[in-house]
Short mmCIF file of C-alpha atoms in Angstrom, two decimals:
data_model
loop_
_atom_site.label_atom_id
_atom_site.label_comp_id
_atom_site.label_asym_id
_atom_site.label_seq_id
_atom_site.Cartn_x
_atom_site.Cartn_y
_atom_site.Cartn_z
CA MET A 239 21.03 34.37 -3.88
CA LYS A 240 22.05 32.66 -7.12
CA GLN A 241 24.23 29.54 -7.28
CA ILE A 242 25.68 27.90 -10.36
CA LEU A 243 26.75 24.27 -10.63
CA ASN A 244 28.97 24.08 -13.69
CA HIS A 245 30.66 21.47 -15.92
CA ALA A 246 28.22 18.72 -14.98
CA ARG A 247 26.65 15.80 -16.83
CA ILE A 248 23.05 16.66 -15.97
CA VAL A 249 20.54 13.80 -15.94
CA LEU A 250 17.17 15.14 -17.02
CA ALA A 251 13.96 13.13 -17.17
CA ASP A 252 14.45 12.35 -20.87
CA ARG A 253 18.14 12.81 -21.68
CA VAL A 254 21.60 13.65 -20.38
CA ILE A 255 23.32 16.99 -20.97
CA ASP A 256 27.01 16.16 -21.35
CA ASN A 257 28.60 19.41 -20.16
CA GLY A 258 26.04 21.81 -18.81
CA ALA A 259 25.28 24.11 -15.92
CA LEU A 260 22.48 24.56 -13.44
CA GLU A 261 21.36 27.82 -11.87
CA ILE A 262 19.71 27.77 -8.45
CA GLU A 263 17.81 30.61 -6.82
CA ASN A 264 15.93 30.58 -3.52
CA GLY A 265 16.23 26.81 -3.26
CA LEU A 266 14.72 26.13 -6.68
CA ILE A 267 16.15 25.31 -10.10
CA ALA A 268 16.08 28.60 -12.00
CA ALA A 269 17.74 27.64 -15.30
CA ILE A 270 19.33 24.69 -17.09
CA HIS A 271 22.11 25.40 -19.56
CA GLU A 272 23.01 23.03 -22.35
CA GLN A 273 26.61 24.23 -22.24
CA SER A 274 28.94 25.09 -19.39
CA LEU A 275 29.27 28.67 -18.18
CA THR A 276 32.29 30.73 -17.24
CA GLU A 277 31.38 30.90 -13.55
CA GLY A 278 30.12 28.73 -10.75
CA GLU A 279 31.21 25.60 -8.88
CA ASN A 280 33.11 23.24 -11.17
CA LEU A 281 31.73 19.71 -10.87
CA ALA A 282 34.42 18.44 -13.25
CA GLY A 283 32.16 16.24 -15.33
CA THR A 284 30.44 14.39 -12.49
CA LEU A 285 26.88 13.22 -13.01
CA LEU A 286 24.26 15.52 -11.51
CA LEU A 287 21.04 13.72 -10.55
CA PRO A 288 17.85 14.79 -8.82
CA GLY A 289 17.89 14.04 -5.11
CA LEU A 290 16.73 10.48 -4.47
CA VAL A 291 13.24 9.89 -3.08
CA GLU A 292 12.84 6.93 -0.73
CA ILE A 293 9.26 5.85 -0.01
CA HIS A 294 9.78 2.73 2.12
CA THR A 295 12.70 2.46 4.51
CA ASP A 296 12.78 0.87 7.95
CA ASN A 297 16.48 1.67 8.29
CA LEU A 298 15.72 3.59 11.50
CA GLU A 299 15.04 0.34 13.33
CA LYS A 300 18.68 -0.77 13.29
CA HIS A 301 19.70 2.54 14.85
CA LEU A 302 17.02 2.25 17.52
CA MET A 303 18.43 -1.15 18.51
CA PRO A 304 22.06 -1.25 17.33
CA ARG A 305 22.65 -4.42 19.34
CA ASN A 306 20.13 -6.99 20.52
CA GLY A 307 18.57 -5.72 23.74
CA VAL A 308 20.18 -2.27 23.49
CA LEU A 309 17.64 0.53 22.92
CA TRP A 310 19.30 3.74 21.73
CA PRO A 311 17.96 7.24 22.57
CA ILE A 312 15.42 7.96 19.87
CA LEU A 313 16.27 11.44 18.58
CA PRO A 314 20.02 10.60 18.24
CA ALA A 315 18.99 7.42 16.43
CA VAL A 316 16.83 9.44 14.03
CA ILE A 317 19.68 11.90 13.39
CA THR A 318 22.09 9.04 12.62
CA HIS A 319 19.57 7.40 10.30
CA ASP A 320 19.07 10.75 8.56
CA ALA A 321 22.81 11.21 8.07
CA GLN A 322 23.10 7.74 6.53
CA CYS A 323 20.27 8.51 4.10
CA VAL A 324 21.76 11.84 3.01
CA ALA A 325 25.20 10.28 2.52
CA ALA A 326 23.47 7.83 0.15
CA GLY A 327 22.04 10.69 -1.94
CA ILE A 328 18.53 10.49 -0.48
CA THR A 329 17.00 13.94 0.02
CA THR A 330 13.39 12.89 0.66
CA VAL A 331 12.66 10.02 3.05
CA LEU A 332 9.32 8.43 3.77
CA ASP A 333 10.13 6.71 7.03
CA ALA A 334 8.21 3.43 6.97
CA LEU A 335 6.93 2.96 10.50
CA ALA A 336 5.23 -0.36 11.22
CA VAL A 337 1.87 0.08 12.92
CA GLY A 338 1.61 -3.33 14.50
CA ASP A 339 3.67 -6.49 14.52
CA LEU A 340 2.78 -10.17 14.65
CA GLU A 341 5.58 -10.67 17.16
CA GLY A 342 4.46 -10.43 20.77
CA GLU A 343 7.25 -7.98 21.57
CA SER A 344 9.36 -5.93 19.18
CA VAL A 345 11.24 -2.68 18.84
CA ARG A 346 8.58 -1.68 16.30
CA LEU A 347 5.79 -1.86 18.86
CA ASP A 348 7.84 -0.24 21.61
CA THR A 349 9.02 2.76 19.59
CA LEU A 350 6.26 3.54 17.08
CA HIS A 351 4.90 6.69 18.68
CA SER A 352 8.20 7.91 20.11
CA SER A 353 9.86 7.47 16.69
CA PHE A 354 7.06 9.35 14.98
CA GLN A 355 7.38 12.19 17.50
CA ALA A 356 11.20 12.27 17.23
CA ILE A 357 11.12 12.50 13.42
CA ASP A 358 8.51 15.24 13.65
CA GLN A 359 10.61 17.07 16.26
CA GLY A 360 13.76 16.71 14.16
CA MET A 361 12.03 18.29 11.17
CA ARG A 362 10.47 21.13 13.17
CA GLU A 363 13.78 21.96 14.85
CA ASP A 364 15.83 21.69 11.62
CA ALA A 365 17.94 18.89 13.09
CA LEU A 366 17.62 16.67 10.00
CA ARG A 367 19.29 17.17 6.65
CA ALA A 368 16.88 15.21 4.44
CA ASP A 369 13.18 16.02 4.13
CA HIS A 370 11.35 13.42 6.25
CA LEU A 371 7.76 12.32 5.68
CA PHE A 372 5.83 9.27 6.86
CA HIS A 373 4.77 5.94 5.42
CA LEU A 374 2.53 4.06 7.85
CA ARG A 375 2.75 0.30 7.33
CA CYS A 376 -0.43 -1.26 8.72
CA GLU A 377 -0.16 -4.89 9.88
CA LEU A 378 -3.75 -6.00 9.34
CA ALA A 379 -3.77 -8.95 11.74
CA TYR A 380 -2.44 -6.89 14.66
CA PRO A 381 -5.30 -6.62 17.19
CA ALA A 382 -4.61 -3.02 18.31
CA LEU A 383 -3.92 -1.66 14.81
CA LEU A 384 -6.68 0.94 14.65
CA ALA A 385 -6.02 2.33 18.11
CA GLU A 386 -2.35 2.78 17.22
CA LEU A 387 -3.06 4.25 13.78
CA GLU A 388 -5.71 6.84 14.59
CA PRO A 389 -3.43 9.33 16.44
CA LEU A 390 -0.89 9.26 13.58
CA ILE A 391 -2.71 9.21 10.27
CA ALA A 392 -4.04 12.78 10.48
CA HIS A 393 -0.52 14.27 10.50
CA PRO A 394 0.06 16.25 7.27
CA ALA A 395 3.44 14.58 6.71
CA VAL A 396 1.80 11.16 6.25
CA LYS A 397 2.08 10.59 2.50
CA LEU A 398 1.66 6.82 2.14
CA VAL A 399 -0.27 4.06 3.89
CA SER A 400 0.33 0.41 3.06
CA VAL A 401 -1.78 -2.58 4.02
CA MET A 402 0.34 -5.56 4.99
CA ASP A 403 -0.41 -9.13 5.99
CA HIS A 404 2.59 -11.14 7.11
CA THR A 405 0.51 -14.10 8.24
CA PRO A 406 2.44 -17.31 7.41
CA GLY A 407 1.17 -19.42 4.54
CA GLN A 408 0.44 -16.62 2.03
CA ARG A 409 1.95 -13.62 0.24
CA GLN A 410 5.63 -13.21 1.16
CA TYR A 411 5.52 -16.34 3.28
CA ARG A 412 3.62 -18.79 1.06
CA ASP A 413 6.51 -21.16 1.69
CA LEU A 414 6.36 -22.07 5.38
CA GLU A 415 9.93 -23.34 5.26
CA GLN A 416 11.10 -19.86 4.28
CA TYR A 417 9.01 -18.43 7.11
CA LYS A 418 10.52 -20.88 9.59
CA LYS A 419 14.02 -20.09 8.34
CA TYR A 420 13.50 -16.33 8.69
CA TYR A 421 11.81 -16.29 12.08
CA GLY A 422 13.84 -19.15 13.48
CA LYS A 423 16.83 -16.80 13.47
CA LYS A 424 14.90 -14.37 15.68
CA LYS A 425 13.50 -16.87 18.17
CA VAL A 426 15.43 -18.74 20.83
CA GLY A 427 14.30 -22.28 21.51
CA TRP A 428 11.91 -22.66 18.60
CA ASN A 429 11.15 -26.25 17.65
CA GLU A 430 8.60 -27.82 15.31
CA ASP A 431 5.80 -27.73 17.89
CA THR A 432 6.31 -24.09 18.92
CA PHE A 433 6.62 -23.11 15.26
CA LEU A 434 3.35 -24.78 14.27
CA ALA A 435 1.60 -23.28 17.30
CA ALA A 436 2.78 -19.79 16.30
CA VAL A 437 1.55 -20.34 12.73
CA GLU A 438 -1.91 -21.36 13.95
CA GLU A 439 -2.10 -18.44 16.37
CA ARG A 440 -1.24 -15.96 13.61
CA LYS A 441 -3.73 -17.47 11.20
CA ALA A 442 -6.44 -17.15 13.87
CA LYS A 443 -5.63 -13.46 14.36
CA GLN A 444 -5.76 -12.91 10.62
CA ALA A 445 -9.21 -14.50 10.43
CA GLU A 446 -10.47 -12.34 13.29
CA PHE A 447 -8.96 -8.96 12.44
CA ALA A 448 -7.52 -8.60 8.92
CA GLY A 449 -10.70 -8.06 6.91
CA ARG A 450 -12.33 -5.39 9.06
CA HIS A 451 -9.01 -3.70 9.76
CA LYS A 452 -8.27 -3.37 6.07
CA GLN A 453 -11.64 -1.80 5.34
CA ALA A 454 -11.12 0.74 8.14
CA VAL A 455 -7.55 1.59 7.09
CA VAL A 456 -8.54 2.06 3.45
CA GLU A 457 -11.40 4.36 4.43
CA MET A 458 -9.14 6.43 6.72
CA ALA A 459 -6.52 6.87 3.99
CA ARG A 460 -9.06 7.69 1.28
CA ALA A 461 -10.75 10.30 3.49
CA ARG A 462 -7.43 12.13 3.83
CA GLY A 463 -6.27 11.77 0.22
CA ILE A 464 -3.28 9.62 1.23
CA ALA A 465 -1.78 7.27 -1.35
CA LEU A 466 -2.41 3.57 -0.70
CA ALA A 467 -0.07 0.65 -1.32
CA SER A 468 -0.56 -3.09 -1.20
CA HIS A 469 2.26 -5.30 0.03
CA ASP A 470 3.71 -8.61 -1.17
CA ASP A 471 1.10 -9.25 -3.86
CA THR A 472 1.45 -12.83 -5.06
CA ASP A 473 -1.19 -13.44 -7.72
CA GLU A 474 -3.85 -11.78 -9.85
CA ALA A 475 -6.41 -12.11 -7.07
CA HIS A 476 -4.25 -9.91 -4.82
CA ILE A 477 -4.02 -7.25 -7.54
CA ALA A 478 -7.79 -7.39 -8.06
CA GLU A 479 -8.23 -6.93 -4.32
CA ALA A 480 -5.85 -3.96 -4.36
CA LEU A 481 -7.82 -2.35 -7.19
CA ARG A 482 -11.07 -2.68 -5.25
CA ASP A 483 -9.38 -0.91 -2.33
CA GLY A 484 -8.20 2.01 -4.47
CA VAL A 485 -4.54 1.05 -4.20
CA ALA A 486 -2.17 2.79 -6.62
CA ILE A 487 1.14 1.13 -5.63
CA SER A 488 2.07 -2.55 -5.46
CA GLU A 489 5.00 -2.91 -3.08
CA PHE A 490 7.34 -5.86 -3.50
CA PRO A 491 5.22 -8.24 -5.61
CA THR A 492 6.58 -11.71 -5.00
CA THR A 493 5.90 -13.22 -8.44
CA LEU A 494 6.07 -12.37 -12.11
CA GLU A 495 2.34 -13.09 -12.29
CA ALA A 496 1.49 -10.41 -9.73
CA ALA A 497 3.82 -7.83 -11.29
CA THR A 498 2.34 -8.49 -14.74
CA ALA A 499 -1.17 -8.00 -13.38
CA ALA A 500 -0.10 -4.81 -11.60
CA ARG A 501 1.26 -3.38 -14.86
CA ARG A 502 -1.86 -4.38 -16.78
CA HIS A 503 -4.07 -2.51 -14.30
CA GLY A 504 -1.86 0.59 -14.00
CA LEU A 505 -0.42 0.06 -10.52
CA ALA A 506 3.10 1.35 -9.91
CA THR A 507 5.40 -1.51 -8.93
CA VAL A 508 7.99 -1.07 -6.18
CA MET A 509 10.88 -3.48 -5.68
CA GLY A 510 13.71 -3.51 -3.21
CA ALA A 511 17.04 -2.07 -4.28
CA PRO A 512 18.81 -4.66 -2.06
CA ASN A 513 17.17 -7.28 -4.30
CA VAL A 514 18.90 -5.64 -7.29
CA VAL A 515 22.28 -5.29 -5.57
CA ARG A 516 22.28 -8.83 -4.19
CA GLY A 517 21.02 -10.30 -7.46
CA GLY A 518 17.82 -11.72 -5.98
CA SER A 519 15.31 -11.80 -3.14
CA HIS A 520 16.37 -12.84 0.35
CA SER A 521 12.98 -14.58 0.69
CA GLY A 522 13.19 -16.60 -2.52
CA ASN A 523 10.72 -14.39 -4.40
CA VAL A 524 11.02 -12.95 -7.91
CA ALA A 525 14.21 -11.00 -8.68
CA ALA A 526 13.88 -7.26 -9.24
CA LEU A 527 16.19 -7.41 -12.26
CA GLU A 528 13.88 -9.98 -13.85
CA LEU A 529 10.97 -7.57 -13.48
CA ALA A 530 13.12 -4.75 -14.86
CA ARG A 531 13.96 -6.78 -17.94
CA HIS A 532 10.25 -7.52 -18.45
CA ASP A 533 9.39 -3.79 -18.15
CA LEU A 534 7.47 -4.47 -14.92
CA LEU A 535 9.37 -2.22 -12.51
CA ASP A 536 8.63 1.45 -11.77
CA ILE A 537 10.20 2.31 -8.42
CA LEU A 538 13.08 1.12 -6.27
CA SER A 539 13.14 1.36 -2.49
CA SER A 540 16.27 1.04 -0.36
CA ASP A 541 14.18 -0.84 2.25
CA TYR A 542 16.79 -1.71 4.88
CA VAL A 543 20.01 -0.41 3.19
CA PRO A 544 20.00 3.30 2.24
CA ALA A 545 23.10 2.98 0.04
CA SER A 546 21.33 0.39 -2.11
CA LEU A 547 19.06 3.00 -3.70
CA LEU A 548 21.70 4.74 -5.80
CA HIS A 549 23.52 1.44 -6.33
CA GLY A 550 20.32 -0.27 -7.51
CA ALA A 551 19.56 2.50 -9.99
CA TRP A 552 23.09 2.30 -11.36
CA LEU A 553 22.73 -1.47 -11.82
CA LEU A 554 19.42 -1.01 -13.67
CA HIS A 555 21.42 1.10 -16.09
CA ALA A 556 24.47 -1.20 -16.22
CA GLN A 557 22.81 -4.63 -16.11
CA ALA A 558 19.18 -4.29 -17.18
CA GLY A 559 19.90 -2.09 -20.19
CA TRP A 560 17.89 0.87 -18.94
CA SER A 561 18.85 4.35 -20.07
CA LEU A 562 20.34 6.52 -17.35
CA PRO A 563 17.30 8.87 -17.21
CA ARG A 564 14.95 5.90 -16.87
CA ALA A 565 17.03 4.27 -14.13
CA VAL A 566 17.33 7.54 -12.21
CA ALA A 567 13.58 8.15 -12.51
CA ALA A 568 12.97 4.88 -10.64
CA VAL A 569 14.59 6.43 -7.54
CA SER A 570 13.47 10.03 -7.93
CA LEU A 571 10.66 11.11 -10.26
CA ASN A 572 8.52 7.98 -10.10
CA PRO A 573 8.42 7.60 -6.31
CA ALA A 574 7.83 11.32 -5.85
CA ARG A 575 4.83 11.35 -8.17
CA ALA A 576 3.46 8.08 -6.76
CA VAL A 577 3.00 9.70 -3.34
CA GLY A 578 1.79 13.04 -4.64
CA LEU A 579 4.99 15.08 -4.44
CA ALA A 580 4.97 17.34 -7.50
CA ASP A 581 7.77 19.71 -6.47
CA ARG A 582 10.74 17.32 -6.64
CA GLY A 583 12.05 14.22 -8.36
CA ASP A 584 13.53 15.63 -11.55
CA ILE A 585 15.85 18.37 -12.71
CA ALA A 586 13.51 20.93 -14.25
CA VAL A 587 12.99 24.65 -13.91
CA GLY A 588 10.83 25.42 -10.87
CA GLN A 589 11.57 22.15 -9.09
CA ARG A 590 13.30 21.97 -5.73
CA ALA A 591 17.07 22.07 -6.02
CA ASP A 592 17.46 18.66 -4.38
CA LEU A 593 20.51 17.25 -6.14
CA VAL A 594 23.19 14.57 -6.03
CA ALA A 595 26.60 14.76 -7.70
CA MET A 596 27.94 11.25 -8.26
CA THR A 597 30.81 9.36 -9.79
CA ALA A 598 31.25 5.60 -10.13
CA ARG A 599 33.94 3.02 -9.56
CA GLY A 600 32.87 0.28 -11.91
CA ASP A 601 29.45 -0.93 -10.79
CA VAL A 602 29.61 1.04 -7.52
CA PRO A 603 28.27 4.61 -7.57
CA LEU A 604 29.54 7.20 -5.08
CA ALA A 605 27.51 10.18 -3.89
CA ARG A 606 30.07 13.00 -3.83
CA SER A 607 27.88 15.97 -2.90
CA VAL A 608 24.22 16.35 -1.94
CA TRP A 609 22.07 19.51 -1.88
CA LYS A 610 18.61 20.03 -0.41
CA LEU A 611 16.84 23.15 -1.58
CA GLY A 612 20.17 24.36 -2.91
CA VAL A 613 21.95 23.98 0.44
CA ARG A 614 24.80 21.48 0.54
CA VAL A 615 23.98 18.85 3.17
CA PHE A 616 26.73 16.37 2.31
#
């Protein structure tokens, strides 16, 4: 069955067609026309983008626990999370599931396997509108990391593994005051003594587990051909470490120094789209727009706000001076290729017809229609 999307401003990887048409057959892009046709759905001049590709979102967590102490049924939570992603123009989602947590108790620990199973079930039963894959975020200082990881990593939908170390005093939390501020909001009754005790306990776990866990995780990912990412790189030594591990992606570098080193050594740099939308990091780290202006940014991730992905790309275009194709590639083509997805991410003949029609109200973009494999899902 052939579909035609007509009278659209089509954003290709290298340019924008001002008034063109797109033909879709069997879920794939069959032809791109430089001029509008006499038939098909009239998009009335809206921008037509490739479907957005999200490689690191933990947005599911807020739907699993919509209020403190309230655990929501898992499959309905996954379906709601999926709907929010699709409404934001995201057609491919790598759900970032944390394997381990430095907190003694957390929704992450309690729901890891059940969330994984619910996402898998939702995809098998066609209950989800976006295409869902997995990003396993490995907390290296978590004692039971390997036992939790082994049953999951062999699944064919696992496309990314990241090695994380949230031990206070380094990486994202070099500044202990920032760490205290962040975790103090989550802990009742914390004082200076309990805070310092927690810091020492977490440093001891890091010393005992992080090194051997990282070696095992890297070997498991390499053996399966899964892309590897580092997390919260802070300096050149962290980038050198990532290179030794075979890492291809530097997620959320915290400094200009780390991002510069990542670029020099060919690592793809991921920054948070909420960082772009808010105008800076919530943790006091380097601003994503600063990296964009220094040509040190490759990929945006919506992280904890799905709607920020399209918004962040639009702001790269409006505020960082990026061309529209380049800004769109940061949320489509670049993340797709970084995790080995060659069939999506740009509007080209033979690619999946995963598409977003958008308009804008000033600096705020609006996803008007979304298609996955040529089927309208929003």
